[in-house]
mmCIF file of C-alpha atoms in Angstrom:
data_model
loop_
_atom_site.group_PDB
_atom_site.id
_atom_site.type_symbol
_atom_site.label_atom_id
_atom_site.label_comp_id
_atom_site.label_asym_id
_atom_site.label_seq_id
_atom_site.Cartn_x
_atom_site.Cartn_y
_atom_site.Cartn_z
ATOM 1 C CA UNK A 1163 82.609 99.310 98.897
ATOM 2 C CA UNK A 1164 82.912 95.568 98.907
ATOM 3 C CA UNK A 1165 84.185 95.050 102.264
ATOM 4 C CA UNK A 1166 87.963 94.939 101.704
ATOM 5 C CA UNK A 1167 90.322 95.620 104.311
ATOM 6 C CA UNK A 1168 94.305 95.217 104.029
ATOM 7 C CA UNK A 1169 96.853 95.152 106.835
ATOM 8 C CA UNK A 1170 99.196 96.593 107.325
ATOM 9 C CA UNK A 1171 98.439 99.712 105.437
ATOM 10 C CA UNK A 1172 102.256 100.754 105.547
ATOM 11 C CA UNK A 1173 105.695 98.799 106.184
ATOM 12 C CA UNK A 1174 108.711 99.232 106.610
ATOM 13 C CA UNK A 1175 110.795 95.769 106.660
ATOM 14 C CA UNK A 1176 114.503 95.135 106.250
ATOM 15 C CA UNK A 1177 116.234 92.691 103.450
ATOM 16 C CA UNK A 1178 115.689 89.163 104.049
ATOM 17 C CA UNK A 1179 112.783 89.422 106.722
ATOM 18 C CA UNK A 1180 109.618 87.357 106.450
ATOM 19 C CA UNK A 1181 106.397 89.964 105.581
ATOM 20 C CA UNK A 1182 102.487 88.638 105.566
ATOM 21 C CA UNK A 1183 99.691 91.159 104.233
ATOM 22 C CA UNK A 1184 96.608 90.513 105.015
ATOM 23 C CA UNK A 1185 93.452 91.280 103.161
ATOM 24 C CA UNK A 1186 90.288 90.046 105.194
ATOM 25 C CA UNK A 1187 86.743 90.200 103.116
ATOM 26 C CA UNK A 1188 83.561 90.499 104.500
ATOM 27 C CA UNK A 1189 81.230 89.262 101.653
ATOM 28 C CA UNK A 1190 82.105 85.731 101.259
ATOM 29 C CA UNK A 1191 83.363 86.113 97.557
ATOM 30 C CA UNK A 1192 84.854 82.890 96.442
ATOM 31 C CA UNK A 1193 87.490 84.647 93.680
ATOM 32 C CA UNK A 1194 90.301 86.923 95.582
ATOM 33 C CA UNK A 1195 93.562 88.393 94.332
ATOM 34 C CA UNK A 1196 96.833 90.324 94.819
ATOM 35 C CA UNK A 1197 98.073 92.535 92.503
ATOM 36 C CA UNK A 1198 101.124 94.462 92.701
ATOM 37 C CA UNK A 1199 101.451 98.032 91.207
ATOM 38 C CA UNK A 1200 105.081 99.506 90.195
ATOM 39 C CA UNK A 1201 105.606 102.451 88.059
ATOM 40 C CA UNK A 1202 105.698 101.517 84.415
ATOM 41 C CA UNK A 1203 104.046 98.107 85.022
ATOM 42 C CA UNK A 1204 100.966 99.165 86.031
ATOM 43 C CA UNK A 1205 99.289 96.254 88.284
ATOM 44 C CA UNK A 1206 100.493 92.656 87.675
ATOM 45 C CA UNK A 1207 98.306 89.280 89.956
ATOM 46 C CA UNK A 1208 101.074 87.807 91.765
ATOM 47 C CA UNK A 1209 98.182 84.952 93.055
ATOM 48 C CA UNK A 1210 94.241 84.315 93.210
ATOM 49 C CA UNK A 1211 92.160 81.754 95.242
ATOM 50 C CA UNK A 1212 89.361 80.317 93.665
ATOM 51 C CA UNK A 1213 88.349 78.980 97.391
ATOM 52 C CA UNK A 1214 89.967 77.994 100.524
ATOM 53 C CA UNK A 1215 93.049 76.467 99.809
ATOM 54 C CA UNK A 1216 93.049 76.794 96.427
ATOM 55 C CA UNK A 1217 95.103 78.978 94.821
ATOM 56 C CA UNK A 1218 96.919 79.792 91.366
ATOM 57 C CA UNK A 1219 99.953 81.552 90.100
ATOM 58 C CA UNK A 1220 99.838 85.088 88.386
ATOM 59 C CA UNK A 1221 102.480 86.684 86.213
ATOM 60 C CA UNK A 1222 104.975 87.741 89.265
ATOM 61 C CA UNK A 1223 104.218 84.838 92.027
ATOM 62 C CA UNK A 1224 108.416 84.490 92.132
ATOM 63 C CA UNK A 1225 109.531 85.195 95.442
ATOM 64 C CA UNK A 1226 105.527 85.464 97.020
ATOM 65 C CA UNK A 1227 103.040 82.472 98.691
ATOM 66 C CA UNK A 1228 99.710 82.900 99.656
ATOM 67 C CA UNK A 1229 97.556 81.067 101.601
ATOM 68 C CA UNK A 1230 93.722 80.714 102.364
ATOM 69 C CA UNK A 1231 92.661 79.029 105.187
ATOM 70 C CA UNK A 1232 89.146 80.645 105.399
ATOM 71 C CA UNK A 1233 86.646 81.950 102.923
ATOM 72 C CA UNK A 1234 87.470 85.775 104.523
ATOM 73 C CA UNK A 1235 91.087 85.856 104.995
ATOM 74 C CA UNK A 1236 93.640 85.862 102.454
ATOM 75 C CA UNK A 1237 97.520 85.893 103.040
ATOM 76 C CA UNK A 1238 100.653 87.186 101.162
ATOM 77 C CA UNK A 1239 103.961 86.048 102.473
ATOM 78 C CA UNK A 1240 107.029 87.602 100.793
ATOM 79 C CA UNK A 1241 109.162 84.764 102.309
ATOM 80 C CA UNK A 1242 112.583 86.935 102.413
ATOM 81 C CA UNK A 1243 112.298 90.587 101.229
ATOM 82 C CA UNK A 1244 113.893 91.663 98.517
ATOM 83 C CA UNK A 1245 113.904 95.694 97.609
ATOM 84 C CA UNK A 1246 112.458 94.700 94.092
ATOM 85 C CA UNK A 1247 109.662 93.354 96.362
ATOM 86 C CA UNK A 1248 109.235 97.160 97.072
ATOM 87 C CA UNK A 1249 105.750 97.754 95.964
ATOM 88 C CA UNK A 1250 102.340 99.140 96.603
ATOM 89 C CA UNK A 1251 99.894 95.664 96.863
ATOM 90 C CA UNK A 1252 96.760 95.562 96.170
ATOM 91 C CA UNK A 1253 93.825 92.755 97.386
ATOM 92 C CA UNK A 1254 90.758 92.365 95.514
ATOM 93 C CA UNK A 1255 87.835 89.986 95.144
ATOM 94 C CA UNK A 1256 85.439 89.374 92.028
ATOM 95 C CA UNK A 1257 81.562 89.659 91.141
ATOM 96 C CA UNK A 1258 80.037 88.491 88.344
ATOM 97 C CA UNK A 1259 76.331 89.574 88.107
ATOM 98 C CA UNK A 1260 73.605 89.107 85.839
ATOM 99 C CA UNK A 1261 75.060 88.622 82.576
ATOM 100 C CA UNK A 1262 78.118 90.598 83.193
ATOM 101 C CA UNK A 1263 81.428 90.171 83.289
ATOM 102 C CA UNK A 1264 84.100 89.459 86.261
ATOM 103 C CA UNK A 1265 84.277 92.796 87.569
ATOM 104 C CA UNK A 1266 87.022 93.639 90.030
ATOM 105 C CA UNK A 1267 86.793 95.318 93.303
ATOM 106 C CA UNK A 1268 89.959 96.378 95.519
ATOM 107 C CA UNK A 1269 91.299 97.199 99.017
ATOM 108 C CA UNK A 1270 92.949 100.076 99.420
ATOM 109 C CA UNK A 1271 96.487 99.437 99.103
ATOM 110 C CA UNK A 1272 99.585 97.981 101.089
ATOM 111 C CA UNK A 1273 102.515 100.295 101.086
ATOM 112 C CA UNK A 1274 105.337 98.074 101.580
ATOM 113 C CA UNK A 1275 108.922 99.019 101.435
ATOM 114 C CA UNK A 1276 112.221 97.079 101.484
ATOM 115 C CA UNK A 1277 115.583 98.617 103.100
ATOM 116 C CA UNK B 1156 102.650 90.089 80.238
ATOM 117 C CA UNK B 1157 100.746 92.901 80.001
ATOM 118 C CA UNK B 1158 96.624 92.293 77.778
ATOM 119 C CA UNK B 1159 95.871 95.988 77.440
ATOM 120 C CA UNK B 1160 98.210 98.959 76.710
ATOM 121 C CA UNK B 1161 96.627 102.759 77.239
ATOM 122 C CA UNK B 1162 97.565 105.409 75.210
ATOM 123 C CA UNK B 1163 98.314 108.187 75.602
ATOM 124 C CA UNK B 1164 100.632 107.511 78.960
ATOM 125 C CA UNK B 1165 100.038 110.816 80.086
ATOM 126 C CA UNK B 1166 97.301 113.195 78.613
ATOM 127 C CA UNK B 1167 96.552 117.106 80.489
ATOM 128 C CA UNK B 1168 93.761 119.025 79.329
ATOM 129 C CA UNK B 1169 91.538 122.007 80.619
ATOM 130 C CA UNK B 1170 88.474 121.824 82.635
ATOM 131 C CA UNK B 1171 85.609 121.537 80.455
ATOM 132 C CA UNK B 1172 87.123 119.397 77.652
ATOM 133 C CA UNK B 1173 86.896 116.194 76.103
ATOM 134 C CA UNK B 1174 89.489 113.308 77.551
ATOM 135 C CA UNK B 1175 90.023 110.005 75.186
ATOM 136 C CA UNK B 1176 92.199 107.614 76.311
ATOM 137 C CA UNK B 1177 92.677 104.209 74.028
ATOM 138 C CA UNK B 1178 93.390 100.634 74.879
ATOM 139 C CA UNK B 1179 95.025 97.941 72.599
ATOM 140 C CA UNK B 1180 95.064 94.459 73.731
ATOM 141 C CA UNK B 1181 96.253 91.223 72.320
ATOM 142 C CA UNK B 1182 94.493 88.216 72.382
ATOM 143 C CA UNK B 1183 90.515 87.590 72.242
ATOM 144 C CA UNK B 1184 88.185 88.744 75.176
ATOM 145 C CA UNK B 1185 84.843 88.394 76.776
ATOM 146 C CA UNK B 1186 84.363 91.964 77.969
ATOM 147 C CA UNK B 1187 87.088 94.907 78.520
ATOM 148 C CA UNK B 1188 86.736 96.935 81.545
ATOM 149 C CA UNK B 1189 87.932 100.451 82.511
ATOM 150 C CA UNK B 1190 88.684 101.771 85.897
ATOM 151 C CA UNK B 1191 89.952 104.649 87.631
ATOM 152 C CA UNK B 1192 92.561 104.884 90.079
ATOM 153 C CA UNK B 1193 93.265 108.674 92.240
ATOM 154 C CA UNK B 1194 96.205 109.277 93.709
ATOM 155 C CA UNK B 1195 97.129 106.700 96.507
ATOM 156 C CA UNK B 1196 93.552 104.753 96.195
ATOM 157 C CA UNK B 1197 92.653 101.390 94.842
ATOM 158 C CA UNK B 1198 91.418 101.192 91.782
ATOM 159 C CA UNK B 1199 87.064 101.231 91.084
ATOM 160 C CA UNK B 1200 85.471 100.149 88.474
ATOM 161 C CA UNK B 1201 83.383 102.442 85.540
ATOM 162 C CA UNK B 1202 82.478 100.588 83.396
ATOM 163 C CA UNK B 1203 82.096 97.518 81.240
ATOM 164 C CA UNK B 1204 81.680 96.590 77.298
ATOM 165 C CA UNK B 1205 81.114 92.855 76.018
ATOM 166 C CA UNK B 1206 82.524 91.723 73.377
ATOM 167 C CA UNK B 1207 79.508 91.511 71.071
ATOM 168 C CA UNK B 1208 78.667 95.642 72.222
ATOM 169 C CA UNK B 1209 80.442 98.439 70.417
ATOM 170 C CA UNK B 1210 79.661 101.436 72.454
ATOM 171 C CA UNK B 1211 78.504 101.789 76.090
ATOM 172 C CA UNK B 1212 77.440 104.917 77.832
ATOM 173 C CA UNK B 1213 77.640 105.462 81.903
ATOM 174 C CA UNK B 1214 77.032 109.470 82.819
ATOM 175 C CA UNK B 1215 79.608 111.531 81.092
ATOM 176 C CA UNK B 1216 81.781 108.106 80.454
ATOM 177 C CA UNK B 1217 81.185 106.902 76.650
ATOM 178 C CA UNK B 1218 83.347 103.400 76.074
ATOM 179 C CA UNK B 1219 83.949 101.926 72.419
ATOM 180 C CA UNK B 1220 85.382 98.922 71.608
ATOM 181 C CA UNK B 1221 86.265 97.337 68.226
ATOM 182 C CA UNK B 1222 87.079 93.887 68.414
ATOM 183 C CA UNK B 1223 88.485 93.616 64.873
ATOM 184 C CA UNK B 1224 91.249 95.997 66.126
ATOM 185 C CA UNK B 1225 91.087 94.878 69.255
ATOM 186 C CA UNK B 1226 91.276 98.356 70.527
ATOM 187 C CA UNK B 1227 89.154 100.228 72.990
ATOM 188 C CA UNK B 1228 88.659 103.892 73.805
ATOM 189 C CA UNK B 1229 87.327 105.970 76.573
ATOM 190 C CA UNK B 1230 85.880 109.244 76.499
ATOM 191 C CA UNK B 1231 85.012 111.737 79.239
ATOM 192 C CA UNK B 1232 82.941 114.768 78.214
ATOM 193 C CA UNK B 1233 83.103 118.021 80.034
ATOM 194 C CA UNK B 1234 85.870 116.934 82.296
ATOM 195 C CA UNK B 1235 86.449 118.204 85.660
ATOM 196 C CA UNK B 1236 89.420 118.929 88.003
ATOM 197 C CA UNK B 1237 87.690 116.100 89.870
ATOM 198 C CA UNK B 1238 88.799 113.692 87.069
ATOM 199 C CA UNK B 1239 92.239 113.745 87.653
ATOM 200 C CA UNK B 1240 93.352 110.272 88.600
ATOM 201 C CA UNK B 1241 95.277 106.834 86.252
ATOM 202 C CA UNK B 1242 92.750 105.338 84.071
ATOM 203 C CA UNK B 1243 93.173 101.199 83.242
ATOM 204 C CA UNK B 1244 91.798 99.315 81.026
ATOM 205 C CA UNK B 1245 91.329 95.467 81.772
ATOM 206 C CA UNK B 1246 90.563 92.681 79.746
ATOM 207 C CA UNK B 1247 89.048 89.287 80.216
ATOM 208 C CA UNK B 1248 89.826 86.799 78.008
ATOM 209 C CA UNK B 1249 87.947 84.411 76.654
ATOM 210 C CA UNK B 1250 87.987 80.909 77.868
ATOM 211 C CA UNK B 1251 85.944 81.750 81.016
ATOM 212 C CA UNK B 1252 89.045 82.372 82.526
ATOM 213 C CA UNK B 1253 88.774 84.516 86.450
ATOM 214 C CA UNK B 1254 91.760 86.620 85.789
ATOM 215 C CA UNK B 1255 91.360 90.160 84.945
ATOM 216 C CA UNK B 1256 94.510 91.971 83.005
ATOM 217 C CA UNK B 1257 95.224 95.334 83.424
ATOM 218 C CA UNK B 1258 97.267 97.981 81.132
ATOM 219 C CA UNK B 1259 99.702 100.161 82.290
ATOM 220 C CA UNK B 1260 97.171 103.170 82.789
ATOM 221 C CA UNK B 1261 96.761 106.583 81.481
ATOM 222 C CA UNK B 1262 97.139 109.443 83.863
ATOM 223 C CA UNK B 1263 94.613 112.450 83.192
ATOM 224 C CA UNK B 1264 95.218 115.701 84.803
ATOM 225 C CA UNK B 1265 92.406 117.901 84.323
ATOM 226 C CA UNK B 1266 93.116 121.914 84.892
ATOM 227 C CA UNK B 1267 91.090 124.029 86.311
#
């Protein structure tokens, strides 16, 4: 468990609306990311932070900001909903220890759904 | 784009057996990861090879990885219904780079 919690667990939001996730951290990791997973894409990083406010693109960051205003907290806007924006999203922060790689640890999942 | 692909996409097999999923990925890495995903869960980590390693074991997990083919493969012994869930594999690349790539997943049902 590395202290991941997302919110809202489950939306429901109309075309064209405004919709912020929210994935709060409790461990002070500097690395966090959101991932979306579709069927037959598997998951895809829309956009990491690297600190607070610094962030990067991923793959799908079209249609998606983030922001980080604080170590813990880090937002994803979908600035008008779009039903390909119809997704399950996934936060997650990074640990590297001892040697080893940049291993990956998620939230549980934001069900989000576009009408 | 997607680093990794899994194969087989789909793979059913009964309690008791052997499960080997394979990864193929594209470009160089540091380490290649696999993780496990059940049914409406995140995903969690299993386990992790480096580059320079070419077999890893973890409990009843046993990970490969051949850099020349850059291919990976993951093998559960004496699987359980309790296995059922996607598997990933993930890649970082080299470079130093903070970004973990995922595959598409394989998706194990194991029959009791």
């Amino acid at each position: 468990d590395a202290g991941i919690t997302q919110s809202p667990r489950h939306k429901v939001t109309e075309t064209g609306t405004p919709v912020t996730l929210r994935c709060h951290q409790t461990e002070n990791h500097r690395y966090m990311y959101w991932y979306r997973q579709d069927p037959g894409h598997g998951l895809r990083l829309i956009h990491y932070s690297y600190g607070v406010k610094d962030t990067d693109k991923g793959e799908v960051s079209d249609g998606y900001s983030v922001s980080r205003s604080k170590t813990e907290d880090f937002l994803l806007t979908l600035e008008s909903a779009t039903s390909s924006q119809t997704s399950v999203y996934f936060c997650a922060i990074s640990r590297r220890s001892g040697g080893q790689g940049n291993t990956i640890y998620f939230g549980e999942g934001s069900w989000l759904t576009v009408v | 784009s997607q680093q990794g692909e899994e194969d087989p996409q789909a793979l059913s097999i009964q309690e008791g057996e052997n499960a080997t999923m394979n990864c193929s990925y594209k470009t160089s890495i540091n380490n290649l990861q696999w993780y496990r995903q059940n049914s409406g869960r995140g995903l969690v980590h299993l386990i992790l090879i480096r580059s320079n390693e070419r077999e890893k074991h973890s409990g009843r997990l046993r990970v490969t990885l051949d850099t020349s083919k850059k291919s990976s493969s993951l093998l559960i012994t004496a699987s359980r219904a309790a296995d059922t869930a996607s598997y990933f594999c993930a890649t970082e690349t080299q470079g130093g780079s903070e970004k973990l790539v995922f595959g598409k997943g394989t998706k194990l049902t194991v029959n009791p």
